[in-house]
Tab-separated table of C-alpha atoms and ligand atoms in Angstrom:
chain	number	residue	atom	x	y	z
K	1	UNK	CA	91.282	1.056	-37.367
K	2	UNK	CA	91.796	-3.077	-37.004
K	3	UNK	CA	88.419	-4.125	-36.743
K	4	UNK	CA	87.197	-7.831	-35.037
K	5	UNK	CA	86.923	-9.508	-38.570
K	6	UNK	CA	90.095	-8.590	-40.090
K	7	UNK	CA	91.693	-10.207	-36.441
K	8	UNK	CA	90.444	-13.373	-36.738
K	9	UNK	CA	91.329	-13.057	-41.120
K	10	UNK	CA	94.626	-12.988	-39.471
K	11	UNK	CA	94.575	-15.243	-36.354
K	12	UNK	CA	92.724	-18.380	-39.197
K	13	UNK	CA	95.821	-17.759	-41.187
K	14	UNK	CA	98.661	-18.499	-38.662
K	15	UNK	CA	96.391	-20.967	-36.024
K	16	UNK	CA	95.236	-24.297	-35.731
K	17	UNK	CA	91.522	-23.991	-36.960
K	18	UNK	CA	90.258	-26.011	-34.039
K	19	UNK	CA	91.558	-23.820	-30.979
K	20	UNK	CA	89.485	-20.825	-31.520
K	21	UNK	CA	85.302	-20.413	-31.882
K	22	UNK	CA	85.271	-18.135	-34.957
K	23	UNK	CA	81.564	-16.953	-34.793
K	24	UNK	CA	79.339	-16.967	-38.478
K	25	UNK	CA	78.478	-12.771	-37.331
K	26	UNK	CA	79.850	-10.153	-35.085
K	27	UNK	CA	83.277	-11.295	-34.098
K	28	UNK	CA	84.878	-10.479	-31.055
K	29	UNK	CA	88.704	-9.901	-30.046
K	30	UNK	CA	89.689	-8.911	-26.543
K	31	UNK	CA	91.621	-6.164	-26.180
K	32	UNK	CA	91.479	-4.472	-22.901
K	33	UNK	CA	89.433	-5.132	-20.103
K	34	UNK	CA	89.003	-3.366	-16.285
K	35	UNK	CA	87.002	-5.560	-13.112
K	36	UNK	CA	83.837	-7.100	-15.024
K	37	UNK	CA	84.259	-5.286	-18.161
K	38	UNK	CA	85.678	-5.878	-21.485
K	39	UNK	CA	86.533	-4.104	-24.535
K	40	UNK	CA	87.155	-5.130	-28.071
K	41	UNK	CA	89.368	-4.118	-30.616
K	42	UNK	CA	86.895	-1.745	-32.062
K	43	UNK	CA	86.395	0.260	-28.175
K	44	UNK	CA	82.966	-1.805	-27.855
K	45	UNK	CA	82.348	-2.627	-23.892
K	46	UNK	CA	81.184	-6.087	-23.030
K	47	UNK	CA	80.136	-6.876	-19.590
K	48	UNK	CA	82.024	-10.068	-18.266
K	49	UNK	CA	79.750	-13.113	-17.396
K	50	UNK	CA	82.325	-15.572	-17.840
K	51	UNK	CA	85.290	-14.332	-15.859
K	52	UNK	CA	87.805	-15.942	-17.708
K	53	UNK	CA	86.215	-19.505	-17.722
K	54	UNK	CA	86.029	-18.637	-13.706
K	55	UNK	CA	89.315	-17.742	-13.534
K	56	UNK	CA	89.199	-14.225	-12.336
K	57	UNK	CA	87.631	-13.933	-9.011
K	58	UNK	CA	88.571	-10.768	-8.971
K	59	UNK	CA	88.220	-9.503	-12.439
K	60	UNK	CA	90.650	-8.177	-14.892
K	61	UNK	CA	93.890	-6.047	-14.200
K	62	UNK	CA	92.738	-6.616	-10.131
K	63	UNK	CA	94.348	-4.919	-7.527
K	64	UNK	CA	96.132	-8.627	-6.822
K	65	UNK	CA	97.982	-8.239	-10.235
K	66	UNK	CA	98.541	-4.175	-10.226
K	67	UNK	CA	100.742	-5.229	-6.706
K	68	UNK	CA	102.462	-7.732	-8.050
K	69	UNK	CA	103.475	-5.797	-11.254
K	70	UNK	CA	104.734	-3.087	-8.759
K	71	UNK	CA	107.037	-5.517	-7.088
K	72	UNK	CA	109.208	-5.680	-11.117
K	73	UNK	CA	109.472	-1.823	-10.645
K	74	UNK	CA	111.618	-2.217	-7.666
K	75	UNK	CA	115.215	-2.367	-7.276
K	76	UNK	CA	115.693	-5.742	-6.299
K	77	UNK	CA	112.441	-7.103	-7.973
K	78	UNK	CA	110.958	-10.521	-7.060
K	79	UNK	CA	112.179	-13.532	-8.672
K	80	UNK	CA	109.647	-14.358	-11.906
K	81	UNK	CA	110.802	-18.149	-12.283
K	82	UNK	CA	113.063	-19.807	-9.845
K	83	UNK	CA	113.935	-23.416	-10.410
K	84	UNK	CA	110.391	-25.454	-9.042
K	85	UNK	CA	111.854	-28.342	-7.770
K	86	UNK	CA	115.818	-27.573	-7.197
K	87	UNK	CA	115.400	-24.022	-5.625
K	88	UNK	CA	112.129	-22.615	-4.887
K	89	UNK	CA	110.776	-19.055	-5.176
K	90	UNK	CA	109.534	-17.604	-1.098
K	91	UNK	CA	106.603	-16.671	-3.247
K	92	UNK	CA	105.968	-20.601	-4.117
K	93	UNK	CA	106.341	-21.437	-0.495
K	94	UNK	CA	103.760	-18.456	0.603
K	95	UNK	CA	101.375	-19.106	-1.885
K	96	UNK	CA	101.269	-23.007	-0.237
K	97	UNK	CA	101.077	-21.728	2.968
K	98	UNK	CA	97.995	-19.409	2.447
K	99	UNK	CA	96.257	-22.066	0.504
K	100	UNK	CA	96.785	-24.519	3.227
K	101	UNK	CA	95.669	-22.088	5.972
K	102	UNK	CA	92.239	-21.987	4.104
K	103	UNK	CA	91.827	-25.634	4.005
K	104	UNK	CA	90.131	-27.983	5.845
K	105	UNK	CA	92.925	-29.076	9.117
K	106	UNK	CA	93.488	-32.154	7.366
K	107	UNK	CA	94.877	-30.992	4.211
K	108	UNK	CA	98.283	-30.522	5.192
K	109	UNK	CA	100.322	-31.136	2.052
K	110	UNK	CA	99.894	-29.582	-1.255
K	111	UNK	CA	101.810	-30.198	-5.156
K	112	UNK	CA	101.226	-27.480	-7.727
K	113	UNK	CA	101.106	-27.197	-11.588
K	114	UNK	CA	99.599	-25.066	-13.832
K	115	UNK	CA	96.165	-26.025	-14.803
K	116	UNK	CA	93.043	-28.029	-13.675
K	117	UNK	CA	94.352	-31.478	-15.470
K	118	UNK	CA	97.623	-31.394	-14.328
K	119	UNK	CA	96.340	-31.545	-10.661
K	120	UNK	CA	93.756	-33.789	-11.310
K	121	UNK	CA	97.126	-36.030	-13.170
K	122	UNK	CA	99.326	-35.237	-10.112
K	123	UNK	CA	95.493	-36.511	-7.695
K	124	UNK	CA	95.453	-39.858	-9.876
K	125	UNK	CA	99.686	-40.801	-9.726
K	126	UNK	CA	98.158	-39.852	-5.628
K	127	UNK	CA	96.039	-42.116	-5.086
K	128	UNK	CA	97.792	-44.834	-7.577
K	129	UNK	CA	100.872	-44.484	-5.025
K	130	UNK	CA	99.182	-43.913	-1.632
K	131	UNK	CA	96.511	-47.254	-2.701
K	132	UNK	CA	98.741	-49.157	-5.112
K	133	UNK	CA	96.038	-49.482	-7.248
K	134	UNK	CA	95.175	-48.161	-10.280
K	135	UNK	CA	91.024	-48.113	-11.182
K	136	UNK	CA	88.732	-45.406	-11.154
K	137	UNK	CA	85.478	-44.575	-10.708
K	138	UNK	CA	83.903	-41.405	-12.908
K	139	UNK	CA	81.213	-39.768	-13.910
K	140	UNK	CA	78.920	-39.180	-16.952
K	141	UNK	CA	79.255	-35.591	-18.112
K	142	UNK	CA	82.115	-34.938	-15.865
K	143	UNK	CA	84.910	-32.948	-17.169
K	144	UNK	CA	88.738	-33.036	-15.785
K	145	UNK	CA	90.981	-31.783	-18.529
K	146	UNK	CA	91.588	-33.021	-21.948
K	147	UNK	CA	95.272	-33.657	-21.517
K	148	UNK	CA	96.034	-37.246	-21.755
K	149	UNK	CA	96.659	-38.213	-18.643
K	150	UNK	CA	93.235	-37.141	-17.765
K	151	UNK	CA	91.337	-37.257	-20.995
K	152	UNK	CA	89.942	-41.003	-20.419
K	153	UNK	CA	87.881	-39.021	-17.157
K	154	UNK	CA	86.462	-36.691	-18.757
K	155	UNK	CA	83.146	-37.796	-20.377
K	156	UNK	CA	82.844	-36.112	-23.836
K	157	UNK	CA	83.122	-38.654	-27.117
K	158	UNK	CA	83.798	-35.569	-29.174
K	159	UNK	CA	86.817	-35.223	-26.833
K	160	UNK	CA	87.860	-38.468	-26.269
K	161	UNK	CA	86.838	-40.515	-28.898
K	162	UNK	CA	89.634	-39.247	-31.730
K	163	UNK	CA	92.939	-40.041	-29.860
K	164	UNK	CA	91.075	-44.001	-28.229
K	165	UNK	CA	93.544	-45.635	-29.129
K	166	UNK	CA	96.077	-43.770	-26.851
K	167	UNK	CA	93.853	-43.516	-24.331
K	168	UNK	CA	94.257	-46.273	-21.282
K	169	UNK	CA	90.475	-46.568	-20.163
K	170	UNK	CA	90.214	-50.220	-19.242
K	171	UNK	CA	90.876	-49.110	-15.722
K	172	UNK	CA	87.873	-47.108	-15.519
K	173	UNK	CA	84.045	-47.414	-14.737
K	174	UNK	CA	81.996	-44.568	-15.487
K	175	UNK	CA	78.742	-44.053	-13.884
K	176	UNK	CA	75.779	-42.035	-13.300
K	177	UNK	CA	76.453	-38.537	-11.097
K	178	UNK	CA	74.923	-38.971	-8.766
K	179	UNK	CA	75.143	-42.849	-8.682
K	180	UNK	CA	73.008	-44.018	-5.738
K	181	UNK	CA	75.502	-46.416	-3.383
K	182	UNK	CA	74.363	-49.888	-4.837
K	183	UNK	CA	75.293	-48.545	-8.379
K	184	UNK	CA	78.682	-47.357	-7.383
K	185	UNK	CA	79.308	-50.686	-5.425
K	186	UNK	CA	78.924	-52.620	-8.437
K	187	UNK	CA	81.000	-50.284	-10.586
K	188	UNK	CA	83.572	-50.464	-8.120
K	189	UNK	CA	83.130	-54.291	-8.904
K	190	UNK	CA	83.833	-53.978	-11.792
K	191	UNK	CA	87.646	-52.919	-11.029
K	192	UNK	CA	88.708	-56.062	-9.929
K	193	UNK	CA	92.032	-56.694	-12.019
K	194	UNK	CA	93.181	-53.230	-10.911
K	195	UNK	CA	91.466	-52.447	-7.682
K	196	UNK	CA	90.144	-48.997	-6.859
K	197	UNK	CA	92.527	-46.694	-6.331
K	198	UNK	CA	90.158	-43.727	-6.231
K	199	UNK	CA	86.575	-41.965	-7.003
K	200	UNK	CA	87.153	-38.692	-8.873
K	201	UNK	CA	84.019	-36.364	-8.676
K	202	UNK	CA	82.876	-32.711	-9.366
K	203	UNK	CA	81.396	-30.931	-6.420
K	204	UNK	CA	79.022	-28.761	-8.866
K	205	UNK	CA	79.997	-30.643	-12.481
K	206	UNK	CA	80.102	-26.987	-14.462
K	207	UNK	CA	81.200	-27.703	-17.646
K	208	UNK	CA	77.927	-30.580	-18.081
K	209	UNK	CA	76.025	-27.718	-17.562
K	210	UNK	CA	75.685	-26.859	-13.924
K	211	UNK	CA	74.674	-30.443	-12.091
K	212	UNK	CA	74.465	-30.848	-8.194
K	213	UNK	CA	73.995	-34.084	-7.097
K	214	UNK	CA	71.764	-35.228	-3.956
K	215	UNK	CA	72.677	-33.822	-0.854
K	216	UNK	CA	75.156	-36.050	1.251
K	217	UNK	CA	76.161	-37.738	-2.289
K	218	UNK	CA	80.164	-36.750	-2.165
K	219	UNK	CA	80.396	-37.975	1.623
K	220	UNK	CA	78.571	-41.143	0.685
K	221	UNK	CA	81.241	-41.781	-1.902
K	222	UNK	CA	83.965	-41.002	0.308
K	223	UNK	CA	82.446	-44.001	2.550
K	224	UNK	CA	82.000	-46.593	-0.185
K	225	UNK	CA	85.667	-45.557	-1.713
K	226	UNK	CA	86.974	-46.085	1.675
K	227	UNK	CA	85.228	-49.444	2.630
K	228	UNK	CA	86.940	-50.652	-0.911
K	229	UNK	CA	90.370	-49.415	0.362
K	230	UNK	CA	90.467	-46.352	-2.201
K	231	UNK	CA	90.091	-42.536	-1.872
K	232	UNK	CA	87.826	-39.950	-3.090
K	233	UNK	CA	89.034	-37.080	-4.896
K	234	UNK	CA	87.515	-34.086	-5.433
K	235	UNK	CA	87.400	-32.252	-8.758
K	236	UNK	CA	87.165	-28.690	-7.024
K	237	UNK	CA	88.911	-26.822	-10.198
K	238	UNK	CA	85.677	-24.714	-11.535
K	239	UNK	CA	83.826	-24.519	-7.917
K	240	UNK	CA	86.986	-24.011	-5.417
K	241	UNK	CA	87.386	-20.416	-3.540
K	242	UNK	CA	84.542	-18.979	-3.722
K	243	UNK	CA	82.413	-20.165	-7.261
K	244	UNK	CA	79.819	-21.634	-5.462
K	245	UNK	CA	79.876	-20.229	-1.883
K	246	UNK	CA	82.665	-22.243	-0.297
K	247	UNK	CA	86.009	-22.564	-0.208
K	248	UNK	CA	86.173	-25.751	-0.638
K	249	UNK	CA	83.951	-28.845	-0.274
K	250	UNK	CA	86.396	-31.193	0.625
K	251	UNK	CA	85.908	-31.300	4.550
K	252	UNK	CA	82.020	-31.677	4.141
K	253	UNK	CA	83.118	-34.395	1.954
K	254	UNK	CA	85.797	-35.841	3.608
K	255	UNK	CA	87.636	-36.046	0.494
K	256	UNK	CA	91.018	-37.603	0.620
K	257	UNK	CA	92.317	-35.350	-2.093
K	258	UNK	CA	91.275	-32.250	-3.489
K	259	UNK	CA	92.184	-30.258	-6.527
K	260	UNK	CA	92.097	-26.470	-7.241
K	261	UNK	CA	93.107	-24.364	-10.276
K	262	UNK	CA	91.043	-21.457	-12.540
K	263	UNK	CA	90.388	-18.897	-9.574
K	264	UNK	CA	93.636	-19.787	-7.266
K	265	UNK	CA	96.119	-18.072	-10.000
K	266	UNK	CA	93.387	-14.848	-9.960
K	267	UNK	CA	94.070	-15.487	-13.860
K	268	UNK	CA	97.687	-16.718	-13.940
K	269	UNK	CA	98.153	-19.990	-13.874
K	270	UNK	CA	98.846	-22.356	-11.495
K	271	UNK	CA	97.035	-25.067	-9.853
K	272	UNK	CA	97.270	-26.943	-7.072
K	273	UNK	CA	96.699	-30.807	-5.772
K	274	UNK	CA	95.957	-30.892	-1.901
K	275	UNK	CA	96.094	-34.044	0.480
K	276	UNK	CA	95.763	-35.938	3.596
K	277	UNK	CA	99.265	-35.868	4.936
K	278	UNK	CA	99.420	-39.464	5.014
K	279	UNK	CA	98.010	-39.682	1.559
K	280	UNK	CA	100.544	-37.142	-0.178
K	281	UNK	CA	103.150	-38.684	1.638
K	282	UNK	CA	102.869	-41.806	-0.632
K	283	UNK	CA	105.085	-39.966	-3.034
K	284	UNK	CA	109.054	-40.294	-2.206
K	285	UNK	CA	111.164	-37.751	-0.556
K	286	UNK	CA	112.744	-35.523	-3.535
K	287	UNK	CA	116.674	-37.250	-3.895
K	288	UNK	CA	117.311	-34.400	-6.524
K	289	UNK	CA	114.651	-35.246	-8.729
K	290	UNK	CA	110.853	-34.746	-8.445
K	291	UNK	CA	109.714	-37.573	-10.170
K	292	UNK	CA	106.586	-35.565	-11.070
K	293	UNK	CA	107.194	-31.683	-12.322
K	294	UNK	CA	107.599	-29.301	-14.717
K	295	UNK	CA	109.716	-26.341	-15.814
K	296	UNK	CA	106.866	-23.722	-14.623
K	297	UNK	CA	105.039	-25.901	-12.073
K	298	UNK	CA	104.505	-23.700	-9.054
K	299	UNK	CA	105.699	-20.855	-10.874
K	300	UNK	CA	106.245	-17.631	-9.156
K	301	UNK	CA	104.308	-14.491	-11.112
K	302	UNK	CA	101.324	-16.615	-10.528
K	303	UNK	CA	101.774	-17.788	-6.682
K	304	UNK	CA	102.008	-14.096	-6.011
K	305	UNK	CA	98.615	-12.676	-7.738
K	306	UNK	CA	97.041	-15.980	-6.434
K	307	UNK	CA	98.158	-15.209	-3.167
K	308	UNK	CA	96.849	-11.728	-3.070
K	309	UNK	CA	93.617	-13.272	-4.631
K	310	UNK	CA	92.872	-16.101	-2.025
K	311	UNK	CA	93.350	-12.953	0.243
K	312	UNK	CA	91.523	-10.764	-1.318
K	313	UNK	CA	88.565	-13.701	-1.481
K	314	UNK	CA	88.730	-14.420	2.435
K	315	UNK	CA	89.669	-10.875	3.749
K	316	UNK	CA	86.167	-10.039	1.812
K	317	UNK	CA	84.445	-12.502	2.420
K	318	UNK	CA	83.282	-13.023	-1.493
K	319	UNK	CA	82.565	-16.922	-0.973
K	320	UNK	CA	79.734	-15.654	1.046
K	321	UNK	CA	78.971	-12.702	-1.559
K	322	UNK	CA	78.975	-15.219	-3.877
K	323	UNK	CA	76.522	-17.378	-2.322
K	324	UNK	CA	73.813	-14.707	-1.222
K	325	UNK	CA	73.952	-13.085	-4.913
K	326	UNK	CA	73.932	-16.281	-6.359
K	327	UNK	CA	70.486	-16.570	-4.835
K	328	UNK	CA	69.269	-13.057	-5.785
K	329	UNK	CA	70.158	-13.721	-9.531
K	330	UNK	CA	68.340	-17.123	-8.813
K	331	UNK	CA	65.073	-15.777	-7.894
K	332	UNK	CA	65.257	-12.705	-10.385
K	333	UNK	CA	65.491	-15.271	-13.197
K	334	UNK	CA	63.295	-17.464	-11.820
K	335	UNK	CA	60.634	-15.023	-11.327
K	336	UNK	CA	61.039	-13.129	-14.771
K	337	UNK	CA	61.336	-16.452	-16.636
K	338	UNK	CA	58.557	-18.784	-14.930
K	339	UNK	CA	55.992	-18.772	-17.938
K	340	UNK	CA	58.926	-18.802	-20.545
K	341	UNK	CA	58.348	-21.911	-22.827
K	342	UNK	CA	62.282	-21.745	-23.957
K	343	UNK	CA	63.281	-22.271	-20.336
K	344	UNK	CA	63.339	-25.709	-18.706
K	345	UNK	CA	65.401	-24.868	-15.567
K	346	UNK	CA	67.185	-22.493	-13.464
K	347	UNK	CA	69.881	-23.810	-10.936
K	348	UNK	CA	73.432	-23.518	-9.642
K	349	UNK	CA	74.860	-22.359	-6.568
K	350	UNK	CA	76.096	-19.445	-5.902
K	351	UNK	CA	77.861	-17.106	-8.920
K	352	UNK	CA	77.393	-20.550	-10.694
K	353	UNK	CA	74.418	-20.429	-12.353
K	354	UNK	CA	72.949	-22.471	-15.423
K	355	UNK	CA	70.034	-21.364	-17.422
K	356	UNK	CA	68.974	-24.886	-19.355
K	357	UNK	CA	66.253	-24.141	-21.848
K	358	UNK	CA	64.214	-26.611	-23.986
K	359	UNK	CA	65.756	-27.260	-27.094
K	360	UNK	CA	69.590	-28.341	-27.911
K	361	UNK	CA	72.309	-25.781	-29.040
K	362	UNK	CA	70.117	-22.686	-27.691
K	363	UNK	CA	72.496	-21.517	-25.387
K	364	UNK	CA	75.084	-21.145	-27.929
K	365	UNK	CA	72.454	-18.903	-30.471
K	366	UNK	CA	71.935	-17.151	-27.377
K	367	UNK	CA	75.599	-16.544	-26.230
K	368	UNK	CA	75.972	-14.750	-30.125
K	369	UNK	CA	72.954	-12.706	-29.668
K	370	UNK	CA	74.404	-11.632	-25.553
K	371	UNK	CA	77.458	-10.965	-27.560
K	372	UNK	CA	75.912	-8.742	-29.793
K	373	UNK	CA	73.825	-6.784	-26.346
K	374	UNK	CA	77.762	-6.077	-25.361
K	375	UNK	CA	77.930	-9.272	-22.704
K	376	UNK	CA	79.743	-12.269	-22.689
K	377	UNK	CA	78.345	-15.509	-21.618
K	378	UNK	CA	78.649	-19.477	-22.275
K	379	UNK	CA	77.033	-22.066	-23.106
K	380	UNK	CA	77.356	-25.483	-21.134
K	381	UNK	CA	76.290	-28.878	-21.547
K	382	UNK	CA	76.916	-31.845	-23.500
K	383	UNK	CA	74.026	-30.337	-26.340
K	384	UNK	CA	75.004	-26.544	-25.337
K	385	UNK	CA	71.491	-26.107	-23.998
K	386	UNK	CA	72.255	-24.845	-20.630
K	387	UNK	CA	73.822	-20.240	-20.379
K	388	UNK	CA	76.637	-20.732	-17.970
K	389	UNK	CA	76.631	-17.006	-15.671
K	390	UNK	CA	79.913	-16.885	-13.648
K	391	UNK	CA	81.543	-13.755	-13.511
K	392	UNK	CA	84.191	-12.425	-11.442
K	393	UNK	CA	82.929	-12.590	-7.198
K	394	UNK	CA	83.495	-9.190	-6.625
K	395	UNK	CA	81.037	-7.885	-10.100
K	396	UNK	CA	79.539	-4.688	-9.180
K	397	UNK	CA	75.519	-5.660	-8.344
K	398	UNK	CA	74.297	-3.042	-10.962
K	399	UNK	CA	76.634	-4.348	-14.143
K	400	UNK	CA	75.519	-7.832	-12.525
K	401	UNK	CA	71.654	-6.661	-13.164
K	402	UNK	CA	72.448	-5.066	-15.906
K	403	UNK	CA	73.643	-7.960	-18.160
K	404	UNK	CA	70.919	-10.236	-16.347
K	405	UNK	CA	68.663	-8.156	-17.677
K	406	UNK	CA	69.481	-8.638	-20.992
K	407	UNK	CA	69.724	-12.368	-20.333
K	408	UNK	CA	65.897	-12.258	-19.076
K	409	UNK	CA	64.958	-10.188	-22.043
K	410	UNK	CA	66.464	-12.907	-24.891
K	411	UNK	CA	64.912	-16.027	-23.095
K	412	UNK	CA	61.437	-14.973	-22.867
L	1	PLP	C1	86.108	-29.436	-13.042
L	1	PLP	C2	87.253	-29.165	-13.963
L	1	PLP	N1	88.363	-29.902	-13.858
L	1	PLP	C3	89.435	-29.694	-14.649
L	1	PLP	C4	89.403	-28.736	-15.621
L	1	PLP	C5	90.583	-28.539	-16.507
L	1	PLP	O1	91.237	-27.355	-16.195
L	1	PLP	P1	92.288	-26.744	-17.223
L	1	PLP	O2	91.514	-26.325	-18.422
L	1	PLP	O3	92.896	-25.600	-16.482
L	1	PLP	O4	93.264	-27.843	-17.510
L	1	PLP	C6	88.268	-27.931	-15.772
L	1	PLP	C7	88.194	-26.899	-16.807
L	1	PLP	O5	87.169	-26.347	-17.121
L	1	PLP	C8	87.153	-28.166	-14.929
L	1	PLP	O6	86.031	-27.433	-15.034
């Protein structure tokens, strides 16, 4: 039988040795996995706290997928890659339509890509063309992508720090989340070569390690971008459809722009940068060309399971699902876990939950011991103190228990 270990022998021999955690003990290699479950090469089950990073809403091999899979076993099968910008795919066109129907009215016009930082790149050449400036405010801890178009946003040294001298950051201010209005005045002061072309900010920041800000926060930055003739866009990749109880946060924010990707693919990917129209119209009427695209921007195979998934998400109502479990988990861990000295907080919304505890790196010892229970979880956090728990919106409530309670049980 191929066991774990001899897997990763083989995947350290043929791949860069940074892209994949190899863990010191009990290795693990996905091979099949059903909803909220997952099994390794070996047949060992693993229940699913992660959902692919948040990217399956639904869970693995979903019902969104099985019917689009069908659709190849026709006659006439759908299209699986049409040509993006030249000729597009009806699925392209649907998948736009659905995810502008569960929008905010004002978001009228949408560009898609494939992951979270290419729409937060296609948001920034936004708001550079629809303000014809070109500074930014950010915040600490946030994360937007690590390509390099967005890597100077995204907080992380570790990240950033190797490839500075690529990196155009003199056009940026970064500040506090949660930055009370004088602070981000001044920052935005700061930008005076370049002007402010936008505010980029997480609803929930996830990857810090679960952080809300003050209530009202993202509206008053929507305010203070606007009074400075720039925009505010919303990072909405990790929270959007569903993560944290909404669909989206950019009407309560009045966000200019707004950017979705993990859970909009329902674990394809594809991603998506929505706008004001006036805003998105900044950009100039295709002659031929996009002057912004890619060969499998938009692509096809993915509009059509994240169609069937932003369905599948309103139709059953799992953004509200979502937010009244999120609050049962809350108060189970909160109650089991109030005279626990390893645990400094408990907080999230919805099926975004973050479990800080007191000392640095203890989330990751604890995601190899969860491992080793049979249940996949991750740690968050610029120190990896604070469990991330998001699984899949639709996770049965007694797998859901189940792996909580093993969560409980490790952090006493
Ligand atoms: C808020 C946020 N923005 C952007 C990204 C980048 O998305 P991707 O990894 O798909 O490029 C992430 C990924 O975790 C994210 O959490």
């Amino acid at each position: 039988m191929t066991t774990n270990a001899d897997l990763m022998t083989r995947l350290k021999a043929v791949e860069c040795r940074d892209s994949t955690y190899k863990p010191k003990s009990t290795p693990l290699v996905f091979a099949r996995a059903k909803g909220s479950v997952v099994w390794d090469v070996e047949g060992k089950s693993y229940i699913d706290l992660c959902a692919g990073f948040g990217a399956l809403p639904l869970g693995h091999a979903s019902e969104a997928l099985l019917a689009v899979t069908r659709e190849f076993e026709n006659a006439e099968p759908m299209v699986e890659h049409a040509m993006g910008d030249v000729y597009p795919s009806e699925e392209k066109i649907l998948f736009l339509e659905t995810l502008r129907s569960l929008m905010p009215d004002s978001y009228k016009l949408g560009a898609l890509a494939l992951s979270g930082g290419q729409a937060v790149e296609i948001a920034l050449k936004t708001a550079m063309l629809a303000t014809k400036n070109s500074g930014f405010i950010v915040f600490e801890n946030a994360y937007h992508g690590l390509d390099f178009g967005v890597l100077p946003l995204t907080a992380r040294e570790d990240f950033r720090v190797p490839f500075k001298n690529y990196l155009a950051e003199d056009n940026i201010v970064r500040l506090p989340y949660g930055a009370s209005k004088a602070i981000v005045s001044q920052g935005i002061s700061k930008l005076k070569s370049t002007g402010l072309a936008a505010i980029i900010a997480e609803p929930i920041q996830g990857r810090a390690g679960v952080n809300s800000p003050p209530a009202g926060w993202l509206s008053m930055l929507s305010d203070i971008a606007h009074e400075h003739s720039g925009l505010l866009i919303l990072d909405e990749v990790f929270t959007g459809f569903g993560r944290i109880g909404t669909l989206s946060s950019a009407g309560e924010a009045n966000a200019d722009i707004s950017c979705f990707g993990k859970a909009i693919g329902g674990g394809f990917p594809i991603s998506a940068c929505f706008a004001k129209k006036h805003i998105m119209n900044a950009w100039p009427e295709s002659s031929g060309e996009a002057i912004h695209t890619g060969t499998f921007f938009g692509h096809p195979f993915s509009a059509a399971v994240g169609r069937r998934t932003l369905l599948a998400i309103k139709d059953r109502d799992l953004a509200q699902r979502s937010k009244s479990l999120g609050e049962t988990i809350k108060f189970r861990l909160r109650e089991a876990l109030k005279d626990s000295p390893l645990v400094k907080d408990i907080r999230g919304e919805g099926l975004f939950i973050g479990i800080e505890y007191t000392s640095p790196g203890f989330a990751a010892v604890l995601m190899d011991r969860l491992r080793e229970r049979g249940v996949i979880a991750l740690p968050s956090g610029a120190t990896g103190s604070v469990l991330s728990i998001t699984p899949a919106l639709n996770i049965p409530e007694d797998v859901l228990f189940e792996a909580i309670g093993h969560v409980i049980e490790i952090s006493k």
